[in-house]
Structure formats: C-alpha cells, structure tokens
Amino acid sequence: MRVRRAERRDIDACIRLDASYQTQSVWAMETRWEGNRQLSGFQVRRLPRILTLQPPLDLEDLYADWRNGDLFLVAEEERVIVGYLDMLSPRRLGTGLIQSIVVRPDLRRRGVGSALLRTSLNWAKHNQLQGLCMDVQSRNYPAIQFLHKNGFIFSGYNDRYYPTQDVALFFVYRLGQT
C-alpha cells in the first residue's frame, strides 16, 4: 500500500468509495441537573441490531477541499484508490481539522486508515501544528474506537452539530513540542 498526496484525477475515485459504516453500539449522551449544575456525559450503549449508517459527508466538498485544503491524502493498492484523508489546517488555529477518513469497506481494520493518519501526523509535525482534531457522530462507534486506538482523546461535544441534528464528538491528538 502506498499513501500519497491526492491529485485532481483521484477525487472521482474518492467520491466512489463507500463511506457507510456498520455499528451495534453508540455513545449515548446523558444530561442531568444537580442543583444549578448541568452534568453531561456519554455511555456506550449496545443496540438491539446492527445498523448501517452514512457519515455526514458532502461529496461535492471533496473537490473544494482538495483545491483549498492543506492536506488531501489517498491510499492506493496496485494503483487503485482504497482510502483517503481530507484535512484542513487554518493557520489561526494551529490545529489540523480532519474532515474525513474513508477506507474501502473490505479493507477496513487492515491498517489503511492508520497509515493515512500516520502520514497526516507527520505532515502536521513538519508544519509545526500543535495537534489534530476530528469530529464524528456519536453513533459512529467504529470511528470512535479507531480514534482512541490511534491516540486521540475525547475533548468535547456539540449536541446539534450536523444538519441531521446529531451529536458531534470531538477528539484531539496533541503533538509534542520539539
């Protein structure tokens, strides 16, 4: 497998990749009041059946992100695009914002996403960013596990972030100062 910067011709192949995911667990948000304090937290809940869901991607944005973004990587095997990572890094933030990581379903859990992520971390270090951030839906349990496995920590949420009003969970990876 080879990870490289995307070229214009790669974006069509990225759009064709199946970004859906399956899950039988979610991070369920719980909020309660204790006196004048609001307490919020998340608990892993198992669902009664496996769901197949789509992440909130606007595939037309991939062209704009490739043109305007700081980093758009593709993973390829035998010259076939099998995954991509799309990241913006607004200089004012000093943090890379991972827009999406997508891997072909039959190659998930085989290191493709981790290779894309490692390459983006190396790019971020080289460009003196302080860290990376990614948001995922609270029901995208496979992505939550992936981010935890790769050293990201939960850093917050927005309970009506997406057009669908789904809960967004934010995860960060802090880069060491060298």
PDB file of C-alpha atoms in Angstrom:
ATOM      1  CA  MET A   1       0.000   0.000   0.000  1.00  0.00           C
ATOM      2  CA  ARG A   2       1.165   3.494  -0.828  1.00  0.00           C
ATOM      3  CA  VAL A   3      -0.004   6.757   0.795  1.00  0.00           C
ATOM      4  CA  ARG A   4       0.494   9.930  -1.222  1.00  0.00           C
ATOM      5  CA  ARG A   5      -0.975  13.384  -1.798  1.00  0.00           C
ATOM      6  CA  ALA A   6      -4.102  13.290  -3.923  1.00  0.00           C
ATOM      7  CA  GLU A   7      -4.140  14.551  -7.473  1.00  0.00           C
ATOM      8  CA  ARG A   8      -7.188  16.001  -9.233  1.00  0.00           C
ATOM      9  CA  ARG A   9      -7.889  12.729 -11.024  1.00  0.00           C
ATOM     10  CA  ASP A  10      -8.060  10.877  -7.662  1.00  0.00           C
ATOM     11  CA  ILE A  11     -11.060  12.790  -6.347  1.00  0.00           C
ATOM     12  CA  ASP A  12     -13.559  10.926  -8.550  1.00  0.00           C
ATOM     13  CA  ALA A  13     -12.288   7.627  -7.140  1.00  0.00           C
ATOM     14  CA  CYS A  14     -12.591   9.022  -3.593  1.00  0.00           C
ATOM     15  CA  ILE A  15     -16.206  10.009  -4.238  1.00  0.00           C
ATOM     16  CA  ARG A  16     -16.990   6.467  -5.385  1.00  0.00           C
ATOM     17  CA  LEU A  17     -15.687   4.878  -2.159  1.00  0.00           C
ATOM     18  CA  ASP A  18     -18.388   3.526   0.130  1.00  0.00           C
ATOM     19  CA  ALA A  19     -18.206   5.624   3.318  1.00  0.00           C
ATOM     20  CA  SER A  20     -21.051   3.804   5.094  1.00  0.00           C
ATOM     21  CA  TYR A  21     -20.322   2.004   8.331  1.00  0.00           C
ATOM     22  CA  GLN A  22     -21.980  -0.621  10.478  1.00  0.00           C
ATOM     23  CA  THR A  23     -22.386  -0.430  14.212  1.00  0.00           C
ATOM     24  CA  GLN A  24     -24.168  -2.144  17.037  1.00  0.00           C
ATOM     25  CA  SER A  25     -23.008   0.355  19.674  1.00  0.00           C
ATOM     26  CA  VAL A  26     -23.267   4.116  20.125  1.00  0.00           C
ATOM     27  CA  TRP A  27     -22.117   6.756  22.571  1.00  0.00           C
ATOM     28  CA  ALA A  28     -25.392   7.807  24.194  1.00  0.00           C
ATOM     29  CA  MET A  29     -25.438  11.274  25.735  1.00  0.00           C
ATOM     30  CA  GLU A  30     -26.912  11.705  29.182  1.00  0.00           C
ATOM     31  CA  THR A  31     -27.601  15.103  30.747  1.00  0.00           C
ATOM     32  CA  ARG A  32     -28.960  15.860  34.182  1.00  0.00           C
ATOM     33  CA  TRP A  33     -29.143  18.759  36.577  1.00  0.00           C
ATOM     34  CA  GLU A  34     -27.789  18.666  40.110  1.00  0.00           C
ATOM     35  CA  GLY A  35     -28.906  21.885  41.721  1.00  0.00           C
ATOM     36  CA  ASN A  36     -27.647  24.632  39.415  1.00  0.00           C
ATOM     37  CA  ARG A  37     -25.040  22.411  37.716  1.00  0.00           C
ATOM     38  CA  GLN A  38     -25.679  20.652  34.434  1.00  0.00           C
ATOM     39  CA  LEU A  39     -23.801  17.370  34.148  1.00  0.00           C
ATOM     40  CA  SER A  40     -23.340  15.734  30.762  1.00  0.00           C
ATOM     41  CA  GLY A  41     -21.625  12.521  29.865  1.00  0.00           C
ATOM     42  CA  PHE A  42     -21.600   9.612  27.470  1.00  0.00           C
ATOM     43  CA  GLN A  43     -22.170   5.935  27.943  1.00  0.00           C
ATOM     44  CA  VAL A  44     -21.599   3.153  25.424  1.00  0.00           C
ATOM     45  CA  ARG A  45     -24.915   1.534  24.640  1.00  0.00           C
ATOM     46  CA  ARG A  46     -25.432  -1.655  22.684  1.00  0.00           C
ATOM     47  CA  LEU A  47     -28.190  -1.530  20.077  1.00  0.00           C
ATOM     48  CA  PRO A  48     -30.649  -4.383  19.504  1.00  0.00           C
ATOM     49  CA  ARG A  49     -29.412  -4.854  15.947  1.00  0.00           C
ATOM     50  CA  ILE A  50     -26.598  -3.817  13.611  1.00  0.00           C
ATOM     51  CA  LEU A  51     -27.218  -0.526  11.827  1.00  0.00           C
ATOM     52  CA  THR A  52     -25.698   0.547   8.523  1.00  0.00           C
ATOM     53  CA  LEU A  53     -25.276   4.327   8.515  1.00  0.00           C
ATOM     54  CA  GLN A  54     -23.793   7.073   6.358  1.00  0.00           C
ATOM     55  CA  PRO A  55     -21.462   9.715   7.800  1.00  0.00           C
ATOM     56  CA  PRO A  56     -22.462  13.339   7.153  1.00  0.00           C
ATOM     57  CA  LEU A  57     -20.261  13.827   4.093  1.00  0.00           C
ATOM     58  CA  ASP A  58     -20.957  16.229   1.263  1.00  0.00           C
ATOM     59  CA  LEU A  59     -19.027  14.564  -1.531  1.00  0.00           C
ATOM     60  CA  GLU A  60     -19.082  17.708  -3.670  1.00  0.00           C
ATOM     61  CA  ASP A  61     -16.997  19.353  -0.941  1.00  0.00           C
ATOM     62  CA  LEU A  62     -14.149  16.947  -1.715  1.00  0.00           C
ATOM     63  CA  TYR A  63     -13.230  18.915  -4.846  1.00  0.00           C
ATOM     64  CA  ALA A  64     -13.204  22.178  -2.913  1.00  0.00           C
ATOM     65  CA  ASP A  65     -11.219  20.643  -0.065  1.00  0.00           C
ATOM     66  CA  TRP A  66      -8.682  19.218  -2.489  1.00  0.00           C
ATOM     67  CA  ARG A  67      -8.289  22.650  -4.138  1.00  0.00           C
ATOM     68  CA  ASN A  68      -8.320  24.703  -0.945  1.00  0.00           C
ATOM     69  CA  GLY A  69      -7.268  22.249   1.735  1.00  0.00           C
ATOM     70  CA  ASP A  70      -3.863  21.813   3.162  1.00  0.00           C
ATOM     71  CA  LEU A  71      -3.674  18.050   3.005  1.00  0.00           C
ATOM     72  CA  PHE A  72      -5.616  15.509   0.980  1.00  0.00           C
ATOM     73  CA  LEU A  73      -4.083  12.045   1.053  1.00  0.00           C
ATOM     74  CA  VAL A  74      -5.008   8.876  -0.778  1.00  0.00           C
ATOM     75  CA  ALA A  75      -4.051   5.289  -0.057  1.00  0.00           C
ATOM     76  CA  GLU A  76      -3.664   3.067  -3.084  1.00  0.00           C
ATOM     77  CA  GLU A  77      -3.034  -0.594  -3.707  1.00  0.00           C
ATOM     78  CA  GLU A  78      -1.983  -1.663  -7.169  1.00  0.00           C
ATOM     79  CA  ARG A  79      -2.882   1.835  -8.466  1.00  0.00           C
ATOM     80  CA  VAL A  80      -6.436   1.602  -7.079  1.00  0.00           C
ATOM     81  CA  ILE A  81      -7.581   4.204  -4.539  1.00  0.00           C
ATOM     82  CA  VAL A  82      -8.676   2.339  -1.389  1.00  0.00           C
ATOM     83  CA  GLY A  83      -8.931   5.225   1.078  1.00  0.00           C
ATOM     84  CA  TYR A  84      -8.451   8.917   1.679  1.00  0.00           C
ATOM     85  CA  LEU A  85      -7.932  11.504   4.400  1.00  0.00           C
ATOM     86  CA  ASP A  86      -9.046  15.113   3.955  1.00  0.00           C
ATOM     87  CA  MET A  87      -7.599  17.725   6.341  1.00  0.00           C
ATOM     88  CA  LEU A  88      -7.680  21.496   6.643  1.00  0.00           C
ATOM     89  CA  SER A  89      -5.313  23.462   8.860  1.00  0.00           C
ATOM     90  CA  PRO A  90      -6.411  27.037   9.437  1.00  0.00           C
ATOM     91  CA  ARG A  91      -3.198  28.820  10.465  1.00  0.00           C
ATOM     92  CA  ARG A  92      -5.013  30.818  13.155  1.00  0.00           C
ATOM     93  CA  LEU A  93      -5.902  27.598  14.991  1.00  0.00           C
ATOM     94  CA  GLY A  94      -2.576  25.805  14.785  1.00  0.00           C
ATOM     95  CA  THR A  95      -4.554  22.566  14.621  1.00  0.00           C
ATOM     96  CA  GLY A  96      -5.304  20.310  11.670  1.00  0.00           C
ATOM     97  CA  LEU A  97      -9.022  19.651  11.220  1.00  0.00           C
ATOM     98  CA  ILE A  98      -9.568  16.202   9.759  1.00  0.00           C
ATOM     99  CA  GLN A  99     -12.689  16.460   7.633  1.00  0.00           C
ATOM    100  CA  SER A 100     -12.941  12.772   6.800  1.00  0.00           C
ATOM    101  CA  ILE A 101     -11.147   9.455   6.714  1.00  0.00           C
ATOM    102  CA  VAL A 102     -12.713   6.880   4.410  1.00  0.00           C
ATOM    103  CA  VAL A 103     -11.449   3.363   3.685  1.00  0.00           C
ATOM    104  CA  ARG A 104     -12.982   0.839   1.321  1.00  0.00           C
ATOM    105  CA  PRO A 105     -15.159  -1.467   3.474  1.00  0.00           C
ATOM    106  CA  ASP A 106     -13.362  -4.716   2.585  1.00  0.00           C
ATOM    107  CA  LEU A 107     -10.014  -3.209   3.664  1.00  0.00           C
ATOM    108  CA  ARG A 108     -11.073  -1.704   6.982  1.00  0.00           C
ATOM    109  CA  ARG A 109      -9.223  -2.867  10.097  1.00  0.00           C
ATOM    110  CA  ARG A 110      -6.168  -3.693   7.977  1.00  0.00           C
ATOM    111  CA  GLY A 111      -4.064  -0.588   8.655  1.00  0.00           C
ATOM    112  CA  VAL A 112      -5.121   1.632   5.744  1.00  0.00           C
ATOM    113  CA  GLY A 113      -6.760   4.289   7.953  1.00  0.00           C
ATOM    114  CA  SER A 114      -3.877   4.176  10.425  1.00  0.00           C
ATOM    115  CA  ALA A 115      -1.359   4.665   7.594  1.00  0.00           C
ATOM    116  CA  LEU A 116      -3.308   7.688   6.344  1.00  0.00           C
ATOM    117  CA  LEU A 117      -3.430   9.060   9.879  1.00  0.00           C
ATOM    118  CA  ARG A 118       0.306   8.498  10.496  1.00  0.00           C
ATOM    119  CA  THR A 119       1.122  10.367   7.294  1.00  0.00           C
ATOM    120  CA  SER A 120      -1.113  13.279   8.331  1.00  0.00           C
ATOM    121  CA  LEU A 121       0.551  13.362  11.778  1.00  0.00           C
ATOM    122  CA  ASN A 122       3.994  13.526  10.141  1.00  0.00           C
ATOM    123  CA  TRP A 123       2.767  16.350   7.878  1.00  0.00           C
ATOM    124  CA  ALA A 124       1.334  18.189  10.906  1.00  0.00           C
ATOM    125  CA  LYS A 125       4.629  17.878  12.815  1.00  0.00           C
ATOM    126  CA  HIS A 126       6.582  19.094   9.800  1.00  0.00           C
ATOM    127  CA  ASN A 127       4.228  22.077   9.509  1.00  0.00           C
ATOM    128  CA  GLN A 128       4.550  22.825  13.250  1.00  0.00           C
ATOM    129  CA  LEU A 129       0.913  22.251  14.111  1.00  0.00           C
ATOM    130  CA  GLN A 130       0.018  21.723  17.774  1.00  0.00           C
ATOM    131  CA  GLY A 131      -2.340  18.843  17.081  1.00  0.00           C
ATOM    132  CA  LEU A 132      -5.146  17.319  15.055  1.00  0.00           C
ATOM    133  CA  CYS A 133      -8.871  17.378  15.700  1.00  0.00           C
ATOM    134  CA  MET A 134     -11.677  15.296  14.229  1.00  0.00           C
ATOM    135  CA  ASP A 135     -15.409  15.268  14.815  1.00  0.00           C
ATOM    136  CA  VAL A 136     -17.538  12.136  14.495  1.00  0.00           C
ATOM    137  CA  GLN A 137     -21.181  11.330  15.074  1.00  0.00           C
ATOM    138  CA  SER A 138     -21.920   9.799  18.477  1.00  0.00           C
ATOM    139  CA  ARG A 139     -23.341   6.780  16.677  1.00  0.00           C
ATOM    140  CA  ASN A 140     -20.148   6.195  14.654  1.00  0.00           C
ATOM    141  CA  TYR A 141     -18.716   3.791  17.209  1.00  0.00           C
ATOM    142  CA  PRO A 142     -16.195   2.262  14.768  1.00  0.00           C
ATOM    143  CA  ALA A 143     -14.659   5.731  14.205  1.00  0.00           C
ATOM    144  CA  ILE A 144     -14.598   6.419  17.947  1.00  0.00           C
ATOM    145  CA  GLN A 145     -12.704   3.155  18.524  1.00  0.00           C
ATOM    146  CA  PHE A 146     -10.342   3.948  15.628  1.00  0.00           C
ATOM    147  CA  LEU A 147      -9.504   7.377  17.033  1.00  0.00           C
ATOM    148  CA  HIS A 148      -8.926   6.003  20.541  1.00  0.00           C
ATOM    149  CA  LYS A 149      -6.695   3.252  19.142  1.00  0.00           C
ATOM    150  CA  ASN A 150      -4.626   5.897  17.356  1.00  0.00           C
ATOM    151  CA  GLY A 151      -4.046   8.104  20.400  1.00  0.00           C
ATOM    152  CA  PHE A 152      -6.872  10.635  20.086  1.00  0.00           C
ATOM    153  CA  ILE A 153      -8.694  11.688  23.243  1.00  0.00           C
ATOM    154  CA  PHE A 154     -12.259  12.873  23.662  1.00  0.00           C
ATOM    155  CA  SER A 155     -12.326  16.641  24.110  1.00  0.00           C
ATOM    156  CA  GLY A 156     -15.956  17.751  23.858  1.00  0.00           C
ATOM    157  CA  TYR A 157     -19.233  17.646  22.028  1.00  0.00           C
ATOM    158  CA  ASN A 158     -21.908  19.694  20.296  1.00  0.00           C
ATOM    159  CA  ASP A 159     -25.377  18.252  20.722  1.00  0.00           C
ATOM    160  CA  ARG A 160     -26.833  19.625  17.448  1.00  0.00           C
ATOM    161  CA  TYR A 161     -23.821  19.964  15.194  1.00  0.00           C
ATOM    162  CA  TYR A 162     -24.772  18.272  11.940  1.00  0.00           C
ATOM    163  CA  PRO A 163     -27.651  19.134   9.571  1.00  0.00           C
ATOM    164  CA  THR A 164     -29.360  15.988  10.932  1.00  0.00           C
ATOM    165  CA  GLN A 165     -29.072  17.467  14.475  1.00  0.00           C
ATOM    166  CA  ASP A 166     -26.901  14.514  15.517  1.00  0.00           C
ATOM    167  CA  VAL A 167     -24.424  14.851  18.375  1.00  0.00           C
ATOM    168  CA  ALA A 168     -20.839  15.562  17.290  1.00  0.00           C
ATOM    169  CA  LEU A 169     -17.992  14.232  19.393  1.00  0.00           C
ATOM    170  CA  PHE A 170     -14.637  15.977  19.118  1.00  0.00           C
ATOM    171  CA  PHE A 171     -11.375  14.094  19.506  1.00  0.00           C
ATOM    172  CA  VAL A 172      -7.880  15.610  19.577  1.00  0.00           C
ATOM    173  CA  TYR A 173      -4.347  14.373  19.167  1.00  0.00           C
ATOM    174  CA  ARG A 174      -1.766  16.646  20.774  1.00  0.00           C
ATOM    175  CA  LEU A 175       1.619  16.785  19.088  1.00  0.00           C
ATOM    176  CA  GLY A 176       4.658  17.078  21.343  1.00  0.00           C
ATOM    177  CA  GLN A 177       6.651  20.265  21.213  1.00  0.00           C
ATOM    178  CA  THR A 178      10.103  19.566  19.820  1.00  0.00           C
TER     179      THR A 178
END
